[in-house]
Short mmCIF file of C-alpha atoms in Angstrom, two decimals:
data_model
loop_
_atom_site.label_atom_id
_atom_site.label_comp_id
_atom_site.label_asym_id
_atom_site.label_seq_id
_atom_site.Cartn_x
_atom_site.Cartn_y
_atom_site.Cartn_z
CA UNK A 1 29.42 -70.44 69.95
CA UNK A 2 31.69 -67.74 68.41
CA UNK A 3 33.90 -65.85 70.88
CA UNK A 4 33.46 -62.09 71.35
CA UNK A 5 36.93 -61.51 69.77
CA UNK A 6 35.87 -63.39 66.69
CA UNK A 7 32.58 -61.37 66.39
CA UNK A 8 34.59 -58.15 66.64
CA UNK A 9 37.09 -59.22 63.86
CA UNK A 10 34.25 -60.20 61.56
CA UNK A 11 32.56 -56.58 62.00
CA UNK A 12 36.00 -54.71 61.36
CA UNK A 13 36.23 -56.76 58.10
CA UNK A 14 32.67 -56.11 56.84
CA UNK A 15 33.31 -52.23 57.71
CA UNK A 16 36.57 -52.29 55.66
CA UNK A 17 34.81 -54.00 52.64
CA UNK A 18 32.15 -51.27 52.54
CA UNK A 19 34.46 -48.52 52.75
CA UNK A 20 36.39 -49.64 49.70
CA UNK A 21 33.05 -50.25 47.59
CA UNK A 22 32.54 -47.51 45.01
CA UNK A 23 29.96 -44.95 45.86
CA UNK A 24 26.75 -44.90 43.67
CA UNK A 25 25.60 -41.45 42.52
CA UNK A 26 22.48 -40.39 44.09
CA UNK A 27 19.36 -41.01 41.68
CA UNK A 28 18.62 -37.93 39.63
CA UNK A 29 14.92 -37.23 38.91
CA UNK A 30 14.10 -37.32 35.26
CA UNK A 31 13.71 -33.95 33.57
CA UNK A 32 10.10 -33.01 32.73
CA UNK A 33 8.88 -33.90 29.35
CA UNK A 34 9.43 -31.04 26.89
CA UNK A 35 6.27 -29.34 25.70
CA UNK A 36 5.74 -27.73 22.27
CA UNK A 37 4.49 -24.43 22.85
CA UNK A 38 1.26 -23.72 20.85
CA UNK A 39 1.94 -21.82 17.64
CA UNK A 40 1.16 -17.94 17.90
CA UNK A 41 -1.91 -16.87 16.31
CA UNK A 42 -1.25 -15.16 13.04
CA UNK A 43 -2.37 -11.51 13.29
CA UNK A 44 -3.06 -9.85 10.01
CA UNK A 45 -0.81 -6.84 9.43
CA UNK A 46 -2.23 -3.44 8.36
CA UNK A 47 -0.66 -2.22 5.07
CA UNK A 48 2.31 -0.04 5.28
CA UNK A 49 1.58 3.62 5.00
CA UNK A 50 2.26 4.69 1.60
CA UNK A 51 4.05 7.77 0.38
CA UNK A 52 0.60 9.00 -0.38
CA UNK A 53 -2.52 8.00 1.42
CA UNK A 54 -4.04 6.52 -1.82
CA UNK A 55 -0.91 4.74 -2.77
CA UNK A 56 -1.45 1.63 -0.55
CA UNK A 57 0.10 -1.85 -0.56
CA UNK A 58 -1.76 -3.80 -3.14
CA UNK A 59 -0.87 -7.42 -2.47
CA UNK A 60 1.47 -9.93 -0.79
CA UNK A 61 3.46 -8.64 1.98
CA UNK A 62 3.71 -4.80 2.80
CA UNK A 63 6.70 -3.08 1.43
CA UNK A 64 9.43 -2.61 3.79
CA UNK A 65 10.61 1.04 4.25
CA UNK A 66 12.67 0.75 7.26
CA UNK A 67 10.67 2.88 9.41
CA UNK A 68 10.47 2.30 13.15
CA UNK A 69 7.74 3.04 15.49
CA UNK A 70 7.60 6.02 17.86
CA UNK A 71 10.56 5.89 20.02
CA UNK A 72 11.82 2.69 18.36
CA UNK A 73 15.37 2.19 17.42
CA UNK A 74 16.24 0.28 14.11
CA UNK A 75 19.29 -2.02 14.18
CA UNK A 76 22.33 -0.16 13.86
CA UNK A 77 20.79 3.23 14.00
CA UNK A 78 23.36 5.55 15.34
CA UNK A 79 25.95 2.87 15.78
CA UNK A 80 29.46 2.78 14.35
CA UNK A 81 28.28 2.08 10.91
CA UNK A 82 28.22 5.57 9.96
CA UNK A 83 30.99 8.28 10.11
CA UNK A 84 29.15 11.51 10.76
CA UNK A 85 25.70 13.00 11.26
CA UNK A 86 23.90 14.96 8.34
CA UNK A 87 23.71 18.59 9.21
CA UNK A 88 22.69 19.95 5.79
CA UNK A 89 21.76 18.65 2.35
CA UNK A 90 24.08 19.07 -0.70
CA UNK A 91 23.32 22.33 -2.93
CA UNK A 92 20.45 21.78 -5.21
CA UNK A 93 18.26 23.39 -7.67
CA UNK A 94 14.49 23.02 -6.25
CA UNK A 95 12.24 20.66 -8.20
CA UNK A 96 8.45 21.20 -7.79
CA UNK A 97 5.63 18.86 -7.65
CA UNK A 98 3.23 18.81 -10.47
CA UNK A 99 0.48 21.52 -10.52
CA UNK A 100 -2.84 20.93 -8.80
CA UNK A 101 -4.57 21.23 -12.22
CA UNK A 102 -3.07 17.96 -13.23
CA UNK A 103 -5.49 16.29 -10.79
CA UNK A 104 -8.34 17.01 -13.09
CA UNK A 105 -6.73 15.14 -16.03
CA UNK A 106 -6.23 11.48 -16.74
CA UNK A 107 -4.56 9.35 -14.20
CA UNK A 108 -3.44 5.90 -13.92
CA UNK A 109 -2.42 3.41 -11.20
CA UNK A 110 1.23 2.22 -11.15
CA UNK A 111 2.24 -0.95 -9.17
CA UNK A 112 4.66 -3.92 -9.20
CA UNK A 113 3.45 -7.19 -10.40
CA UNK A 114 5.01 -10.76 -10.23
CA UNK A 115 7.50 -11.81 -11.43
CA UNK A 116 9.44 -8.64 -12.41
CA UNK A 117 7.33 -5.96 -13.69
CA UNK A 118 6.09 -2.42 -13.07
CA UNK A 119 2.70 -2.13 -14.39
CA UNK A 120 0.37 0.72 -15.38
CA UNK A 121 -3.48 0.21 -14.72
CA UNK A 122 -6.28 2.37 -16.33
CA UNK A 123 -9.00 2.66 -13.58
CA UNK A 124 -11.36 4.01 -16.41
CA UNK A 125 -11.30 0.72 -18.46
CA UNK A 126 -9.79 -1.58 -15.64
CA UNK A 127 -7.07 -2.83 -17.86
CA UNK A 128 -3.35 -3.10 -17.92
CA UNK A 129 -2.13 -0.45 -20.56
CA UNK A 130 1.63 -0.99 -20.10
CA UNK A 131 4.23 -3.27 -18.31
CA UNK A 132 7.81 -2.34 -17.70
CA UNK A 133 10.24 -5.33 -17.35
CA UNK A 134 12.88 -4.72 -14.51
CA UNK A 135 16.53 -5.53 -15.31
CA UNK A 136 17.58 -6.89 -12.19
CA UNK A 137 14.62 -9.56 -11.34
CA UNK A 138 11.96 -9.48 -8.44
CA UNK A 139 11.35 -6.01 -6.93
CA UNK A 140 11.36 -5.19 -3.13
CA UNK A 141 9.77 -1.92 -2.78
CA UNK A 142 9.02 1.29 -4.87
CA UNK A 143 9.53 4.92 -4.20
CA UNK A 144 7.79 7.77 -6.14
CA UNK A 145 9.84 10.69 -6.85
CA UNK A 146 8.79 14.32 -5.79
CA UNK A 147 8.38 15.42 -9.24
CA UNK A 148 6.07 12.27 -9.83
CA UNK A 149 8.10 11.48 -13.00
CA UNK A 150 9.91 8.26 -11.95
CA UNK A 151 9.56 5.46 -9.72
CA UNK A 152 12.60 4.01 -7.97
CA UNK A 153 12.44 0.28 -7.62
CA UNK A 154 14.60 -1.75 -5.34
CA UNK A 155 15.68 -5.04 -6.98
CA UNK A 156 18.57 -7.41 -7.20
CA UNK A 157 17.68 -9.10 -3.73
CA UNK A 158 17.79 -5.57 -2.31
CA UNK A 159 21.17 -4.56 -3.58
CA UNK A 160 20.27 -2.27 -6.63
CA UNK A 161 17.84 0.56 -7.41
CA UNK A 162 16.27 0.81 -10.86
CA UNK A 163 14.92 4.13 -12.24
CA UNK A 164 11.71 3.81 -14.33
CA UNK A 165 10.96 6.75 -16.37
CA UNK A 166 6.90 6.99 -16.24
CA UNK A 167 6.56 8.79 -19.63
CA UNK A 168 8.48 6.41 -21.70
CA UNK A 169 7.87 3.40 -19.74
CA UNK A 170 11.65 2.36 -19.62
CA UNK A 171 14.50 1.64 -17.07
CA UNK A 172 16.68 4.56 -17.44
CA UNK A 173 19.47 3.85 -14.91
CA UNK A 174 20.55 1.28 -12.46
CA UNK A 175 22.35 1.74 -9.37
CA UNK A 176 24.23 -1.09 -7.59
CA UNK A 177 25.25 -0.86 -3.96
CA UNK A 178 28.12 -3.09 -2.93
CA UNK A 179 31.00 -3.19 -0.25
CA UNK A 180 33.85 -5.59 -0.26
CA UNK A 181 33.54 -8.26 2.34
CA UNK A 182 29.73 -7.46 3.06
CA UNK A 183 26.43 -8.32 1.71
CA UNK A 184 24.32 -5.15 1.56
CA UNK A 185 20.45 -4.97 1.77
CA UNK A 186 18.76 -1.85 0.88
CA UNK A 187 16.12 -1.22 3.74
CA UNK A 188 14.97 2.43 3.06
CA UNK A 189 15.35 4.90 0.32
CA UNK A 190 14.62 8.61 0.57
CA UNK A 191 15.03 11.34 -2.20
CA UNK A 192 16.89 14.45 -1.28
CA UNK A 193 15.68 18.00 -2.31
CA UNK A 194 16.32 18.43 -5.91
CA UNK A 195 16.27 14.91 -6.85
CA UNK A 196 20.24 14.60 -7.43
CA UNK A 197 20.90 12.84 -4.30
CA UNK A 198 19.39 9.88 -2.50
CA UNK A 199 19.50 8.72 1.32
CA UNK A 200 19.93 5.12 1.42
CA UNK A 201 19.79 2.95 4.44
CA UNK A 202 21.70 -0.51 4.02
CA UNK A 203 21.79 -3.45 6.42
CA UNK A 204 25.23 -4.94 6.27
CA UNK A 205 25.97 -8.53 6.67
CA UNK A 206 29.61 -9.31 7.06
CA UNK A 207 31.23 -12.42 5.44
CA UNK A 208 33.12 -14.20 8.17
CA UNK A 209 35.44 -17.17 7.58
CA UNK A 210 32.84 -19.66 9.05
CA UNK A 211 29.72 -17.59 9.52
CA UNK A 212 27.84 -14.36 8.60
CA UNK A 213 27.58 -11.43 11.14
CA UNK A 214 25.33 -8.57 11.27
CA UNK A 215 27.00 -5.24 11.41
CA UNK A 216 25.65 -1.70 12.26
CA UNK A 217 23.39 -0.40 9.51
CA UNK A 218 24.58 2.72 7.45
CA UNK A 219 22.96 5.62 5.90
CA UNK A 220 24.62 6.48 2.53
CA UNK A 221 24.45 9.97 0.90
CA UNK A 222 24.28 8.81 -2.74
CA UNK A 223 25.17 11.09 -5.86
CA UNK A 224 22.76 9.76 -8.36
CA UNK A 225 24.34 11.30 -11.71
CA UNK A 226 27.86 10.40 -10.46
CA UNK A 227 26.94 6.84 -9.39
CA UNK A 228 28.82 7.32 -6.05
CA UNK A 229 28.47 7.26 -2.38
CA UNK A 230 29.57 10.66 -1.11
CA UNK A 231 29.17 10.21 2.60
CA UNK A 232 28.48 7.64 5.24
CA UNK A 233 26.16 8.76 7.91
CA UNK A 234 25.50 7.54 11.34
CA UNK A 235 22.02 9.05 11.55
CA UNK A 236 19.52 11.47 9.98
CA UNK A 237 18.27 14.74 11.46
CA UNK A 238 15.39 14.30 13.81
CA UNK A 239 12.88 16.17 11.62
CA UNK A 240 13.62 13.77 8.67
CA UNK A 241 13.53 10.84 10.96
CA UNK A 242 9.91 11.98 11.94
CA UNK A 243 8.71 11.74 8.41
CA UNK A 244 9.24 15.37 7.28
CA UNK A 245 7.88 15.99 3.82
CA UNK A 246 9.13 18.26 1.01
CA UNK A 247 6.82 21.28 0.27
CA UNK A 248 5.24 21.45 -3.06
CA UNK A 249 7.85 23.77 -4.52
CA UNK A 250 10.68 21.88 -3.22
CA UNK A 251 12.22 24.66 -1.09
CA UNK A 252 10.98 23.67 2.49
CA UNK A 253 10.53 20.57 4.78
CA UNK A 254 7.33 20.47 6.55
CA UNK A 255 7.82 18.80 9.75
CA UNK A 256 6.05 18.32 13.11
CA UNK A 257 7.65 19.71 16.03
CA UNK A 258 7.74 18.21 19.72
CA UNK A 259 4.61 20.44 20.43
CA UNK A 260 2.71 19.03 17.57
CA UNK A 261 2.95 22.36 15.50
CA UNK A 262 3.83 22.48 11.76
CA UNK A 263 7.39 23.58 11.45
CA UNK A 264 8.78 24.93 8.16
CA UNK A 265 12.49 24.21 7.70
CA UNK A 266 14.75 25.31 4.99
CA UNK A 267 15.35 22.44 2.60
CA UNK A 268 18.99 22.57 2.70
CA UNK A 269 20.12 23.85 5.98
CA UNK A 270 17.16 22.57 7.99
CA UNK A 271 16.87 25.93 9.99
CA UNK A 272 13.54 26.78 11.07
CA UNK A 273 11.63 29.23 8.99
CA UNK A 274 8.41 29.69 11.25
CA UNK A 275 5.80 27.44 12.53
CA UNK A 276 1.92 27.13 12.18
CA UNK A 277 0.33 26.76 15.59
CA UNK A 278 -1.77 23.65 15.85
CA UNK A 279 -1.59 23.47 19.76
CA UNK A 280 -3.42 26.54 20.82
CA UNK A 281 -7.13 25.87 21.48
CA UNK A 282 -9.20 27.41 18.62
CA UNK A 283 -11.84 27.99 21.08
CA UNK A 284 -12.47 27.24 24.96
CA UNK A 285 -12.61 23.51 25.40
CA UNK A 286 -10.97 22.51 21.96
CA UNK A 287 -8.16 20.17 21.71
CA UNK A 288 -5.04 20.51 19.68
CA UNK A 289 -5.24 19.57 16.04
CA UNK A 290 -3.26 16.59 14.68
CA UNK A 291 -2.71 16.44 11.13
CA UNK A 292 -3.44 13.17 9.54
CA UNK A 293 -1.08 13.24 6.68
CA UNK A 294 -3.73 13.34 3.89
CA UNK A 295 -3.72 16.40 1.80
CA UNK A 296 -6.57 16.53 -0.63
CA UNK A 297 -4.59 18.72 -2.93
CA UNK A 298 -2.06 15.96 -3.03
CA UNK A 299 0.67 18.35 -1.58
CA UNK A 300 0.65 20.10 -5.02
CA UNK A 301 -0.04 23.64 -3.84
CA UNK A 302 2.99 25.29 -2.41
CA UNK A 303 0.65 28.10 -0.50
CA UNK A 304 -2.26 25.98 0.64
CA UNK A 305 -3.23 22.49 2.06
CA UNK A 306 -6.76 20.83 2.81
CA UNK A 307 -5.83 18.33 5.52
CA UNK A 308 -7.77 15.71 7.53
CA UNK A 309 -7.23 15.94 11.29
CA UNK A 310 -8.16 14.61 14.58
CA UNK A 311 -8.60 16.32 17.86
CA UNK A 312 -9.03 14.66 21.39
CA UNK A 313 -11.18 16.39 23.99
CA UNK A 314 -8.62 17.56 26.64
CA UNK A 315 -10.93 16.56 29.38
CA UNK A 316 -12.72 13.58 28.30
CA UNK A 317 -9.63 12.14 26.56
CA UNK A 318 -11.36 8.98 25.24
CA UNK A 319 -13.32 11.35 22.89
CA UNK A 320 -11.79 12.02 19.55
CA UNK A 321 -13.24 13.92 16.75
CA UNK A 322 -12.22 14.36 13.06
CA UNK A 323 -12.79 16.86 10.39
CA UNK A 324 -10.85 18.93 7.74
CA UNK A 325 -8.63 22.02 8.25
CA UNK A 326 -7.49 24.43 5.50
CA UNK A 327 -3.82 25.91 6.06
CA UNK A 328 -2.33 28.94 4.51
CA UNK A 329 1.23 27.75 4.06
CA UNK A 330 2.44 31.04 2.93
CA UNK A 331 1.43 33.13 5.97
CA UNK A 332 1.44 30.08 8.25
CA UNK A 333 -1.99 30.24 9.73
CA UNK A 334 -5.16 28.22 9.90
CA UNK A 335 -7.79 29.49 7.57
CA UNK A 336 -10.59 27.26 8.39
CA UNK A 337 -11.71 24.30 10.63
CA UNK A 338 -14.76 22.07 10.08
CA UNK A 339 -15.20 19.48 12.83
CA UNK A 340 -17.38 16.57 11.77
CA UNK A 341 -17.95 14.65 14.78
CA UNK A 342 -16.58 11.36 16.50
CA UNK A 343 -13.61 10.01 14.71
CA UNK A 344 -14.14 7.03 12.53
CA UNK A 345 -13.07 3.72 13.78
CA UNK A 346 -11.39 2.46 10.59
CA UNK A 347 -8.28 2.35 8.71
CA UNK A 348 -6.95 2.52 5.23
CA UNK A 349 -8.27 5.75 3.93
CA UNK A 350 -8.10 6.25 0.17
CA UNK A 351 -8.95 9.72 -1.43
CA UNK A 352 -10.41 10.27 -4.85
CA UNK A 353 -8.18 12.82 -6.76
CA UNK A 354 -10.86 14.47 -8.77
CA UNK A 355 -13.63 14.68 -6.23
CA UNK A 356 -13.80 15.02 -2.48
CA UNK A 357 -14.58 11.48 -1.83
CA UNK A 358 -12.92 9.16 0.59
CA UNK A 359 -13.14 5.34 1.18
CA UNK A 360 -12.63 3.50 4.42
CA UNK A 361 -12.81 -0.04 5.74
CA UNK A 362 -13.09 -1.47 9.16
CA UNK A 363 -13.65 -4.90 10.88
CA UNK A 364 -13.44 -8.42 9.41
CA UNK A 365 -9.86 -8.73 9.02
CA UNK A 366 -9.47 -12.48 9.90
CA UNK A 367 -12.67 -12.62 11.72
CA UNK A 368 -14.15 -11.21 14.75
CA UNK A 369 -14.92 -12.90 18.08
CA UNK A 370 -18.52 -13.13 17.39
CA UNK A 371 -17.90 -15.14 14.26
CA UNK A 372 -19.02 -12.23 12.06
CA UNK A 373 -16.27 -12.18 9.34
CA UNK A 374 -17.48 -9.29 7.15
CA UNK A 375 -15.69 -6.09 6.64
CA UNK A 376 -17.48 -2.83 6.73
CA UNK A 377 -16.87 -0.67 3.70
CA UNK A 378 -17.73 3.19 3.78
CA UNK A 379 -17.70 6.21 1.31
CA UNK A 380 -17.62 9.68 2.83
CA UNK A 381 -18.09 13.10 1.47
CA UNK A 382 -14.84 14.80 2.43
CA UNK A 383 -16.42 18.32 2.35
CA UNK A 384 -18.82 17.66 5.40
CA UNK A 385 -17.86 14.08 6.68
CA UNK A 386 -21.31 12.70 5.80
CA UNK A 387 -21.63 8.91 4.97
CA UNK A 388 -22.44 8.38 1.12
CA UNK A 389 -22.83 4.48 1.28
CA UNK A 390 -21.93 1.58 3.64
CA UNK A 391 -21.72 -1.93 2.92
CA UNK A 392 -20.81 -5.22 4.69
CA UNK A 393 -18.70 -7.78 2.72
CA UNK A 394 -17.03 -11.09 3.30
CA UNK A 395 -13.64 -11.41 1.75
CA UNK A 396 -10.99 -14.10 1.44
CA UNK A 397 -8.24 -13.92 4.21
CA UNK A 398 -5.92 -10.88 3.81
CA UNK A 399 -7.85 -8.88 1.51
CA UNK A 400 -8.17 -5.16 2.07
CA UNK A 401 -9.02 -1.81 0.66
CA UNK A 402 -6.30 -0.70 -1.64
CA UNK A 403 -7.53 1.96 -3.95
CA UNK A 404 -10.25 4.46 -5.09
CA UNK A 405 -10.84 5.39 -8.68
CA UNK A 406 -9.81 9.07 -9.40
CA UNK A 407 -13.49 10.03 -10.09
CA UNK A 408 -14.50 8.39 -6.68
CA UNK A 409 -16.96 6.10 -8.57
CA UNK A 410 -15.13 2.75 -8.05
CA UNK A 411 -13.37 1.11 -5.04
CA UNK A 412 -10.85 -1.70 -5.30
CA UNK A 413 -10.11 -4.53 -2.97
CA UNK A 414 -6.71 -6.32 -3.29
CA UNK A 415 -4.06 -8.01 -1.48
CA UNK A 416 -3.08 -11.63 -1.58
CA UNK A 417 -3.90 -12.43 -5.22
CA UNK A 418 -3.60 -11.45 -8.90
CA UNK A 419 -7.21 -9.76 -8.93
CA UNK A 420 -9.09 -6.63 -7.79
CA UNK A 421 -12.52 -6.92 -6.58
CA UNK A 422 -14.35 -3.84 -7.87
CA UNK A 423 -17.23 -2.06 -6.10
CA UNK A 424 -19.34 0.80 -7.48
CA UNK A 425 -20.19 4.27 -5.84
CA UNK A 426 -22.87 2.62 -3.93
CA UNK A 427 -20.57 -0.06 -2.73
CA UNK A 428 -22.36 -2.81 -4.66
CA UNK A 429 -20.24 -5.57 -6.14
CA UNK A 430 -19.46 -4.72 -9.79
CA UNK A 431 -16.83 -7.22 -11.02
CA UNK A 432 -13.50 -8.94 -10.59
CA UNK A 433 -10.60 -8.00 -12.56
CA UNK A 434 -8.07 -10.84 -13.13
CA UNK A 435 -4.59 -10.02 -14.08
CA UNK A 436 -1.64 -12.15 -15.12
CA UNK A 437 0.50 -11.92 -12.14
CA UNK A 438 0.22 -11.27 -8.41
CA UNK A 439 -0.29 -7.55 -7.48
CA UNK A 440 2.26 -6.35 -4.93
CA UNK A 441 3.58 -3.13 -3.41
CA UNK A 442 1.91 0.21 -3.39
CA UNK A 443 -0.36 1.65 -5.77
CA UNK A 444 0.89 4.99 -7.07
CA UNK A 445 -1.66 7.29 -8.63
CA UNK A 446 0.08 9.19 -11.54
CA UNK A 447 -1.01 11.80 -14.04
CA UNK A 448 -1.35 10.56 -17.56
#
């Protein structure tokens, strides 16, 4: 029988051994199993708005034009990449758009086509009549000049601009944009009044020792004849940012002010030269007029415009109507307003140049919830808003309305392919036109 002193000594020894034993960490619960998120649904994008409503993206990815949404901010906009703001344009000699009479002559479609061509397409015969090979490889975007004589094509991995003369069908000049220690990408290109300068927005990627880093974007004021950058700008004037367009005679900017009125700005100084009131109700209960940007005269008449518009009921705000408004640009007043009824729920309006006929498309872009994958095609009389023809067709993915013939007798479906699906004036399927390269970019409707 052990004694009490022996038991006490044994307990003390056991306690000391336990204190010297290394402590084991508390068990950690295993992390939850990683889950792979489901891929986001692919939502088809509506084609980018074109320089003219009838010059839509024809195929592939929409052209990047650098435009941000309302209230949006582009990377580098207003940042340290520019040195100063633009307050006025360089001195220039005004260059006018073609005469409205030219709309009644022969017209062609011009668009880019893989791998490196600018193509002329005759909508009367539905054939390619001319191909211009670009000098610096694949194209990125196209920009039609105000006089409609040239197309500016961004190529060379978005580092160069090639000027294509449409009369001769040749590349007349090339303009390379480069900066030591940087990779430049041309994201936006705008013609200044007179056509002798451009505004070019470049994205700048700095070449670091071990990486690439994005710097603030820059707006460049570029001298076309001198092939040189005159100024680096921090931002553009608000009116230009909001999409102001040159008047037909090239002497004014037509812009929208904060109240939605049409404002006339001096083309060089940007000083206001008056406004055309679109906000004041034309009769009791009428809403303000919002111009849709589609001029049936193709912005060729310096004294007159025929514009499609929408107007929202000031009381029942979910009700929106559409119609046609005639504007006197010389006296800055509304001449006539024709309201047609409820606004059409559609997109991609294309307007024929020789007849007041418009084509619209809605629905079926990737399939509806009820399983109906058909698209709705519409032809409208743009003198009274009445429907001329309607059809429901099912197309392969990413197909959309891209053009209407100058005579309004044919409608063209394109995008995602090297073909046009052609429909007649009653929207009956007419034929498929196969080309030797994928059609990409905006369709420009040009005289000749």
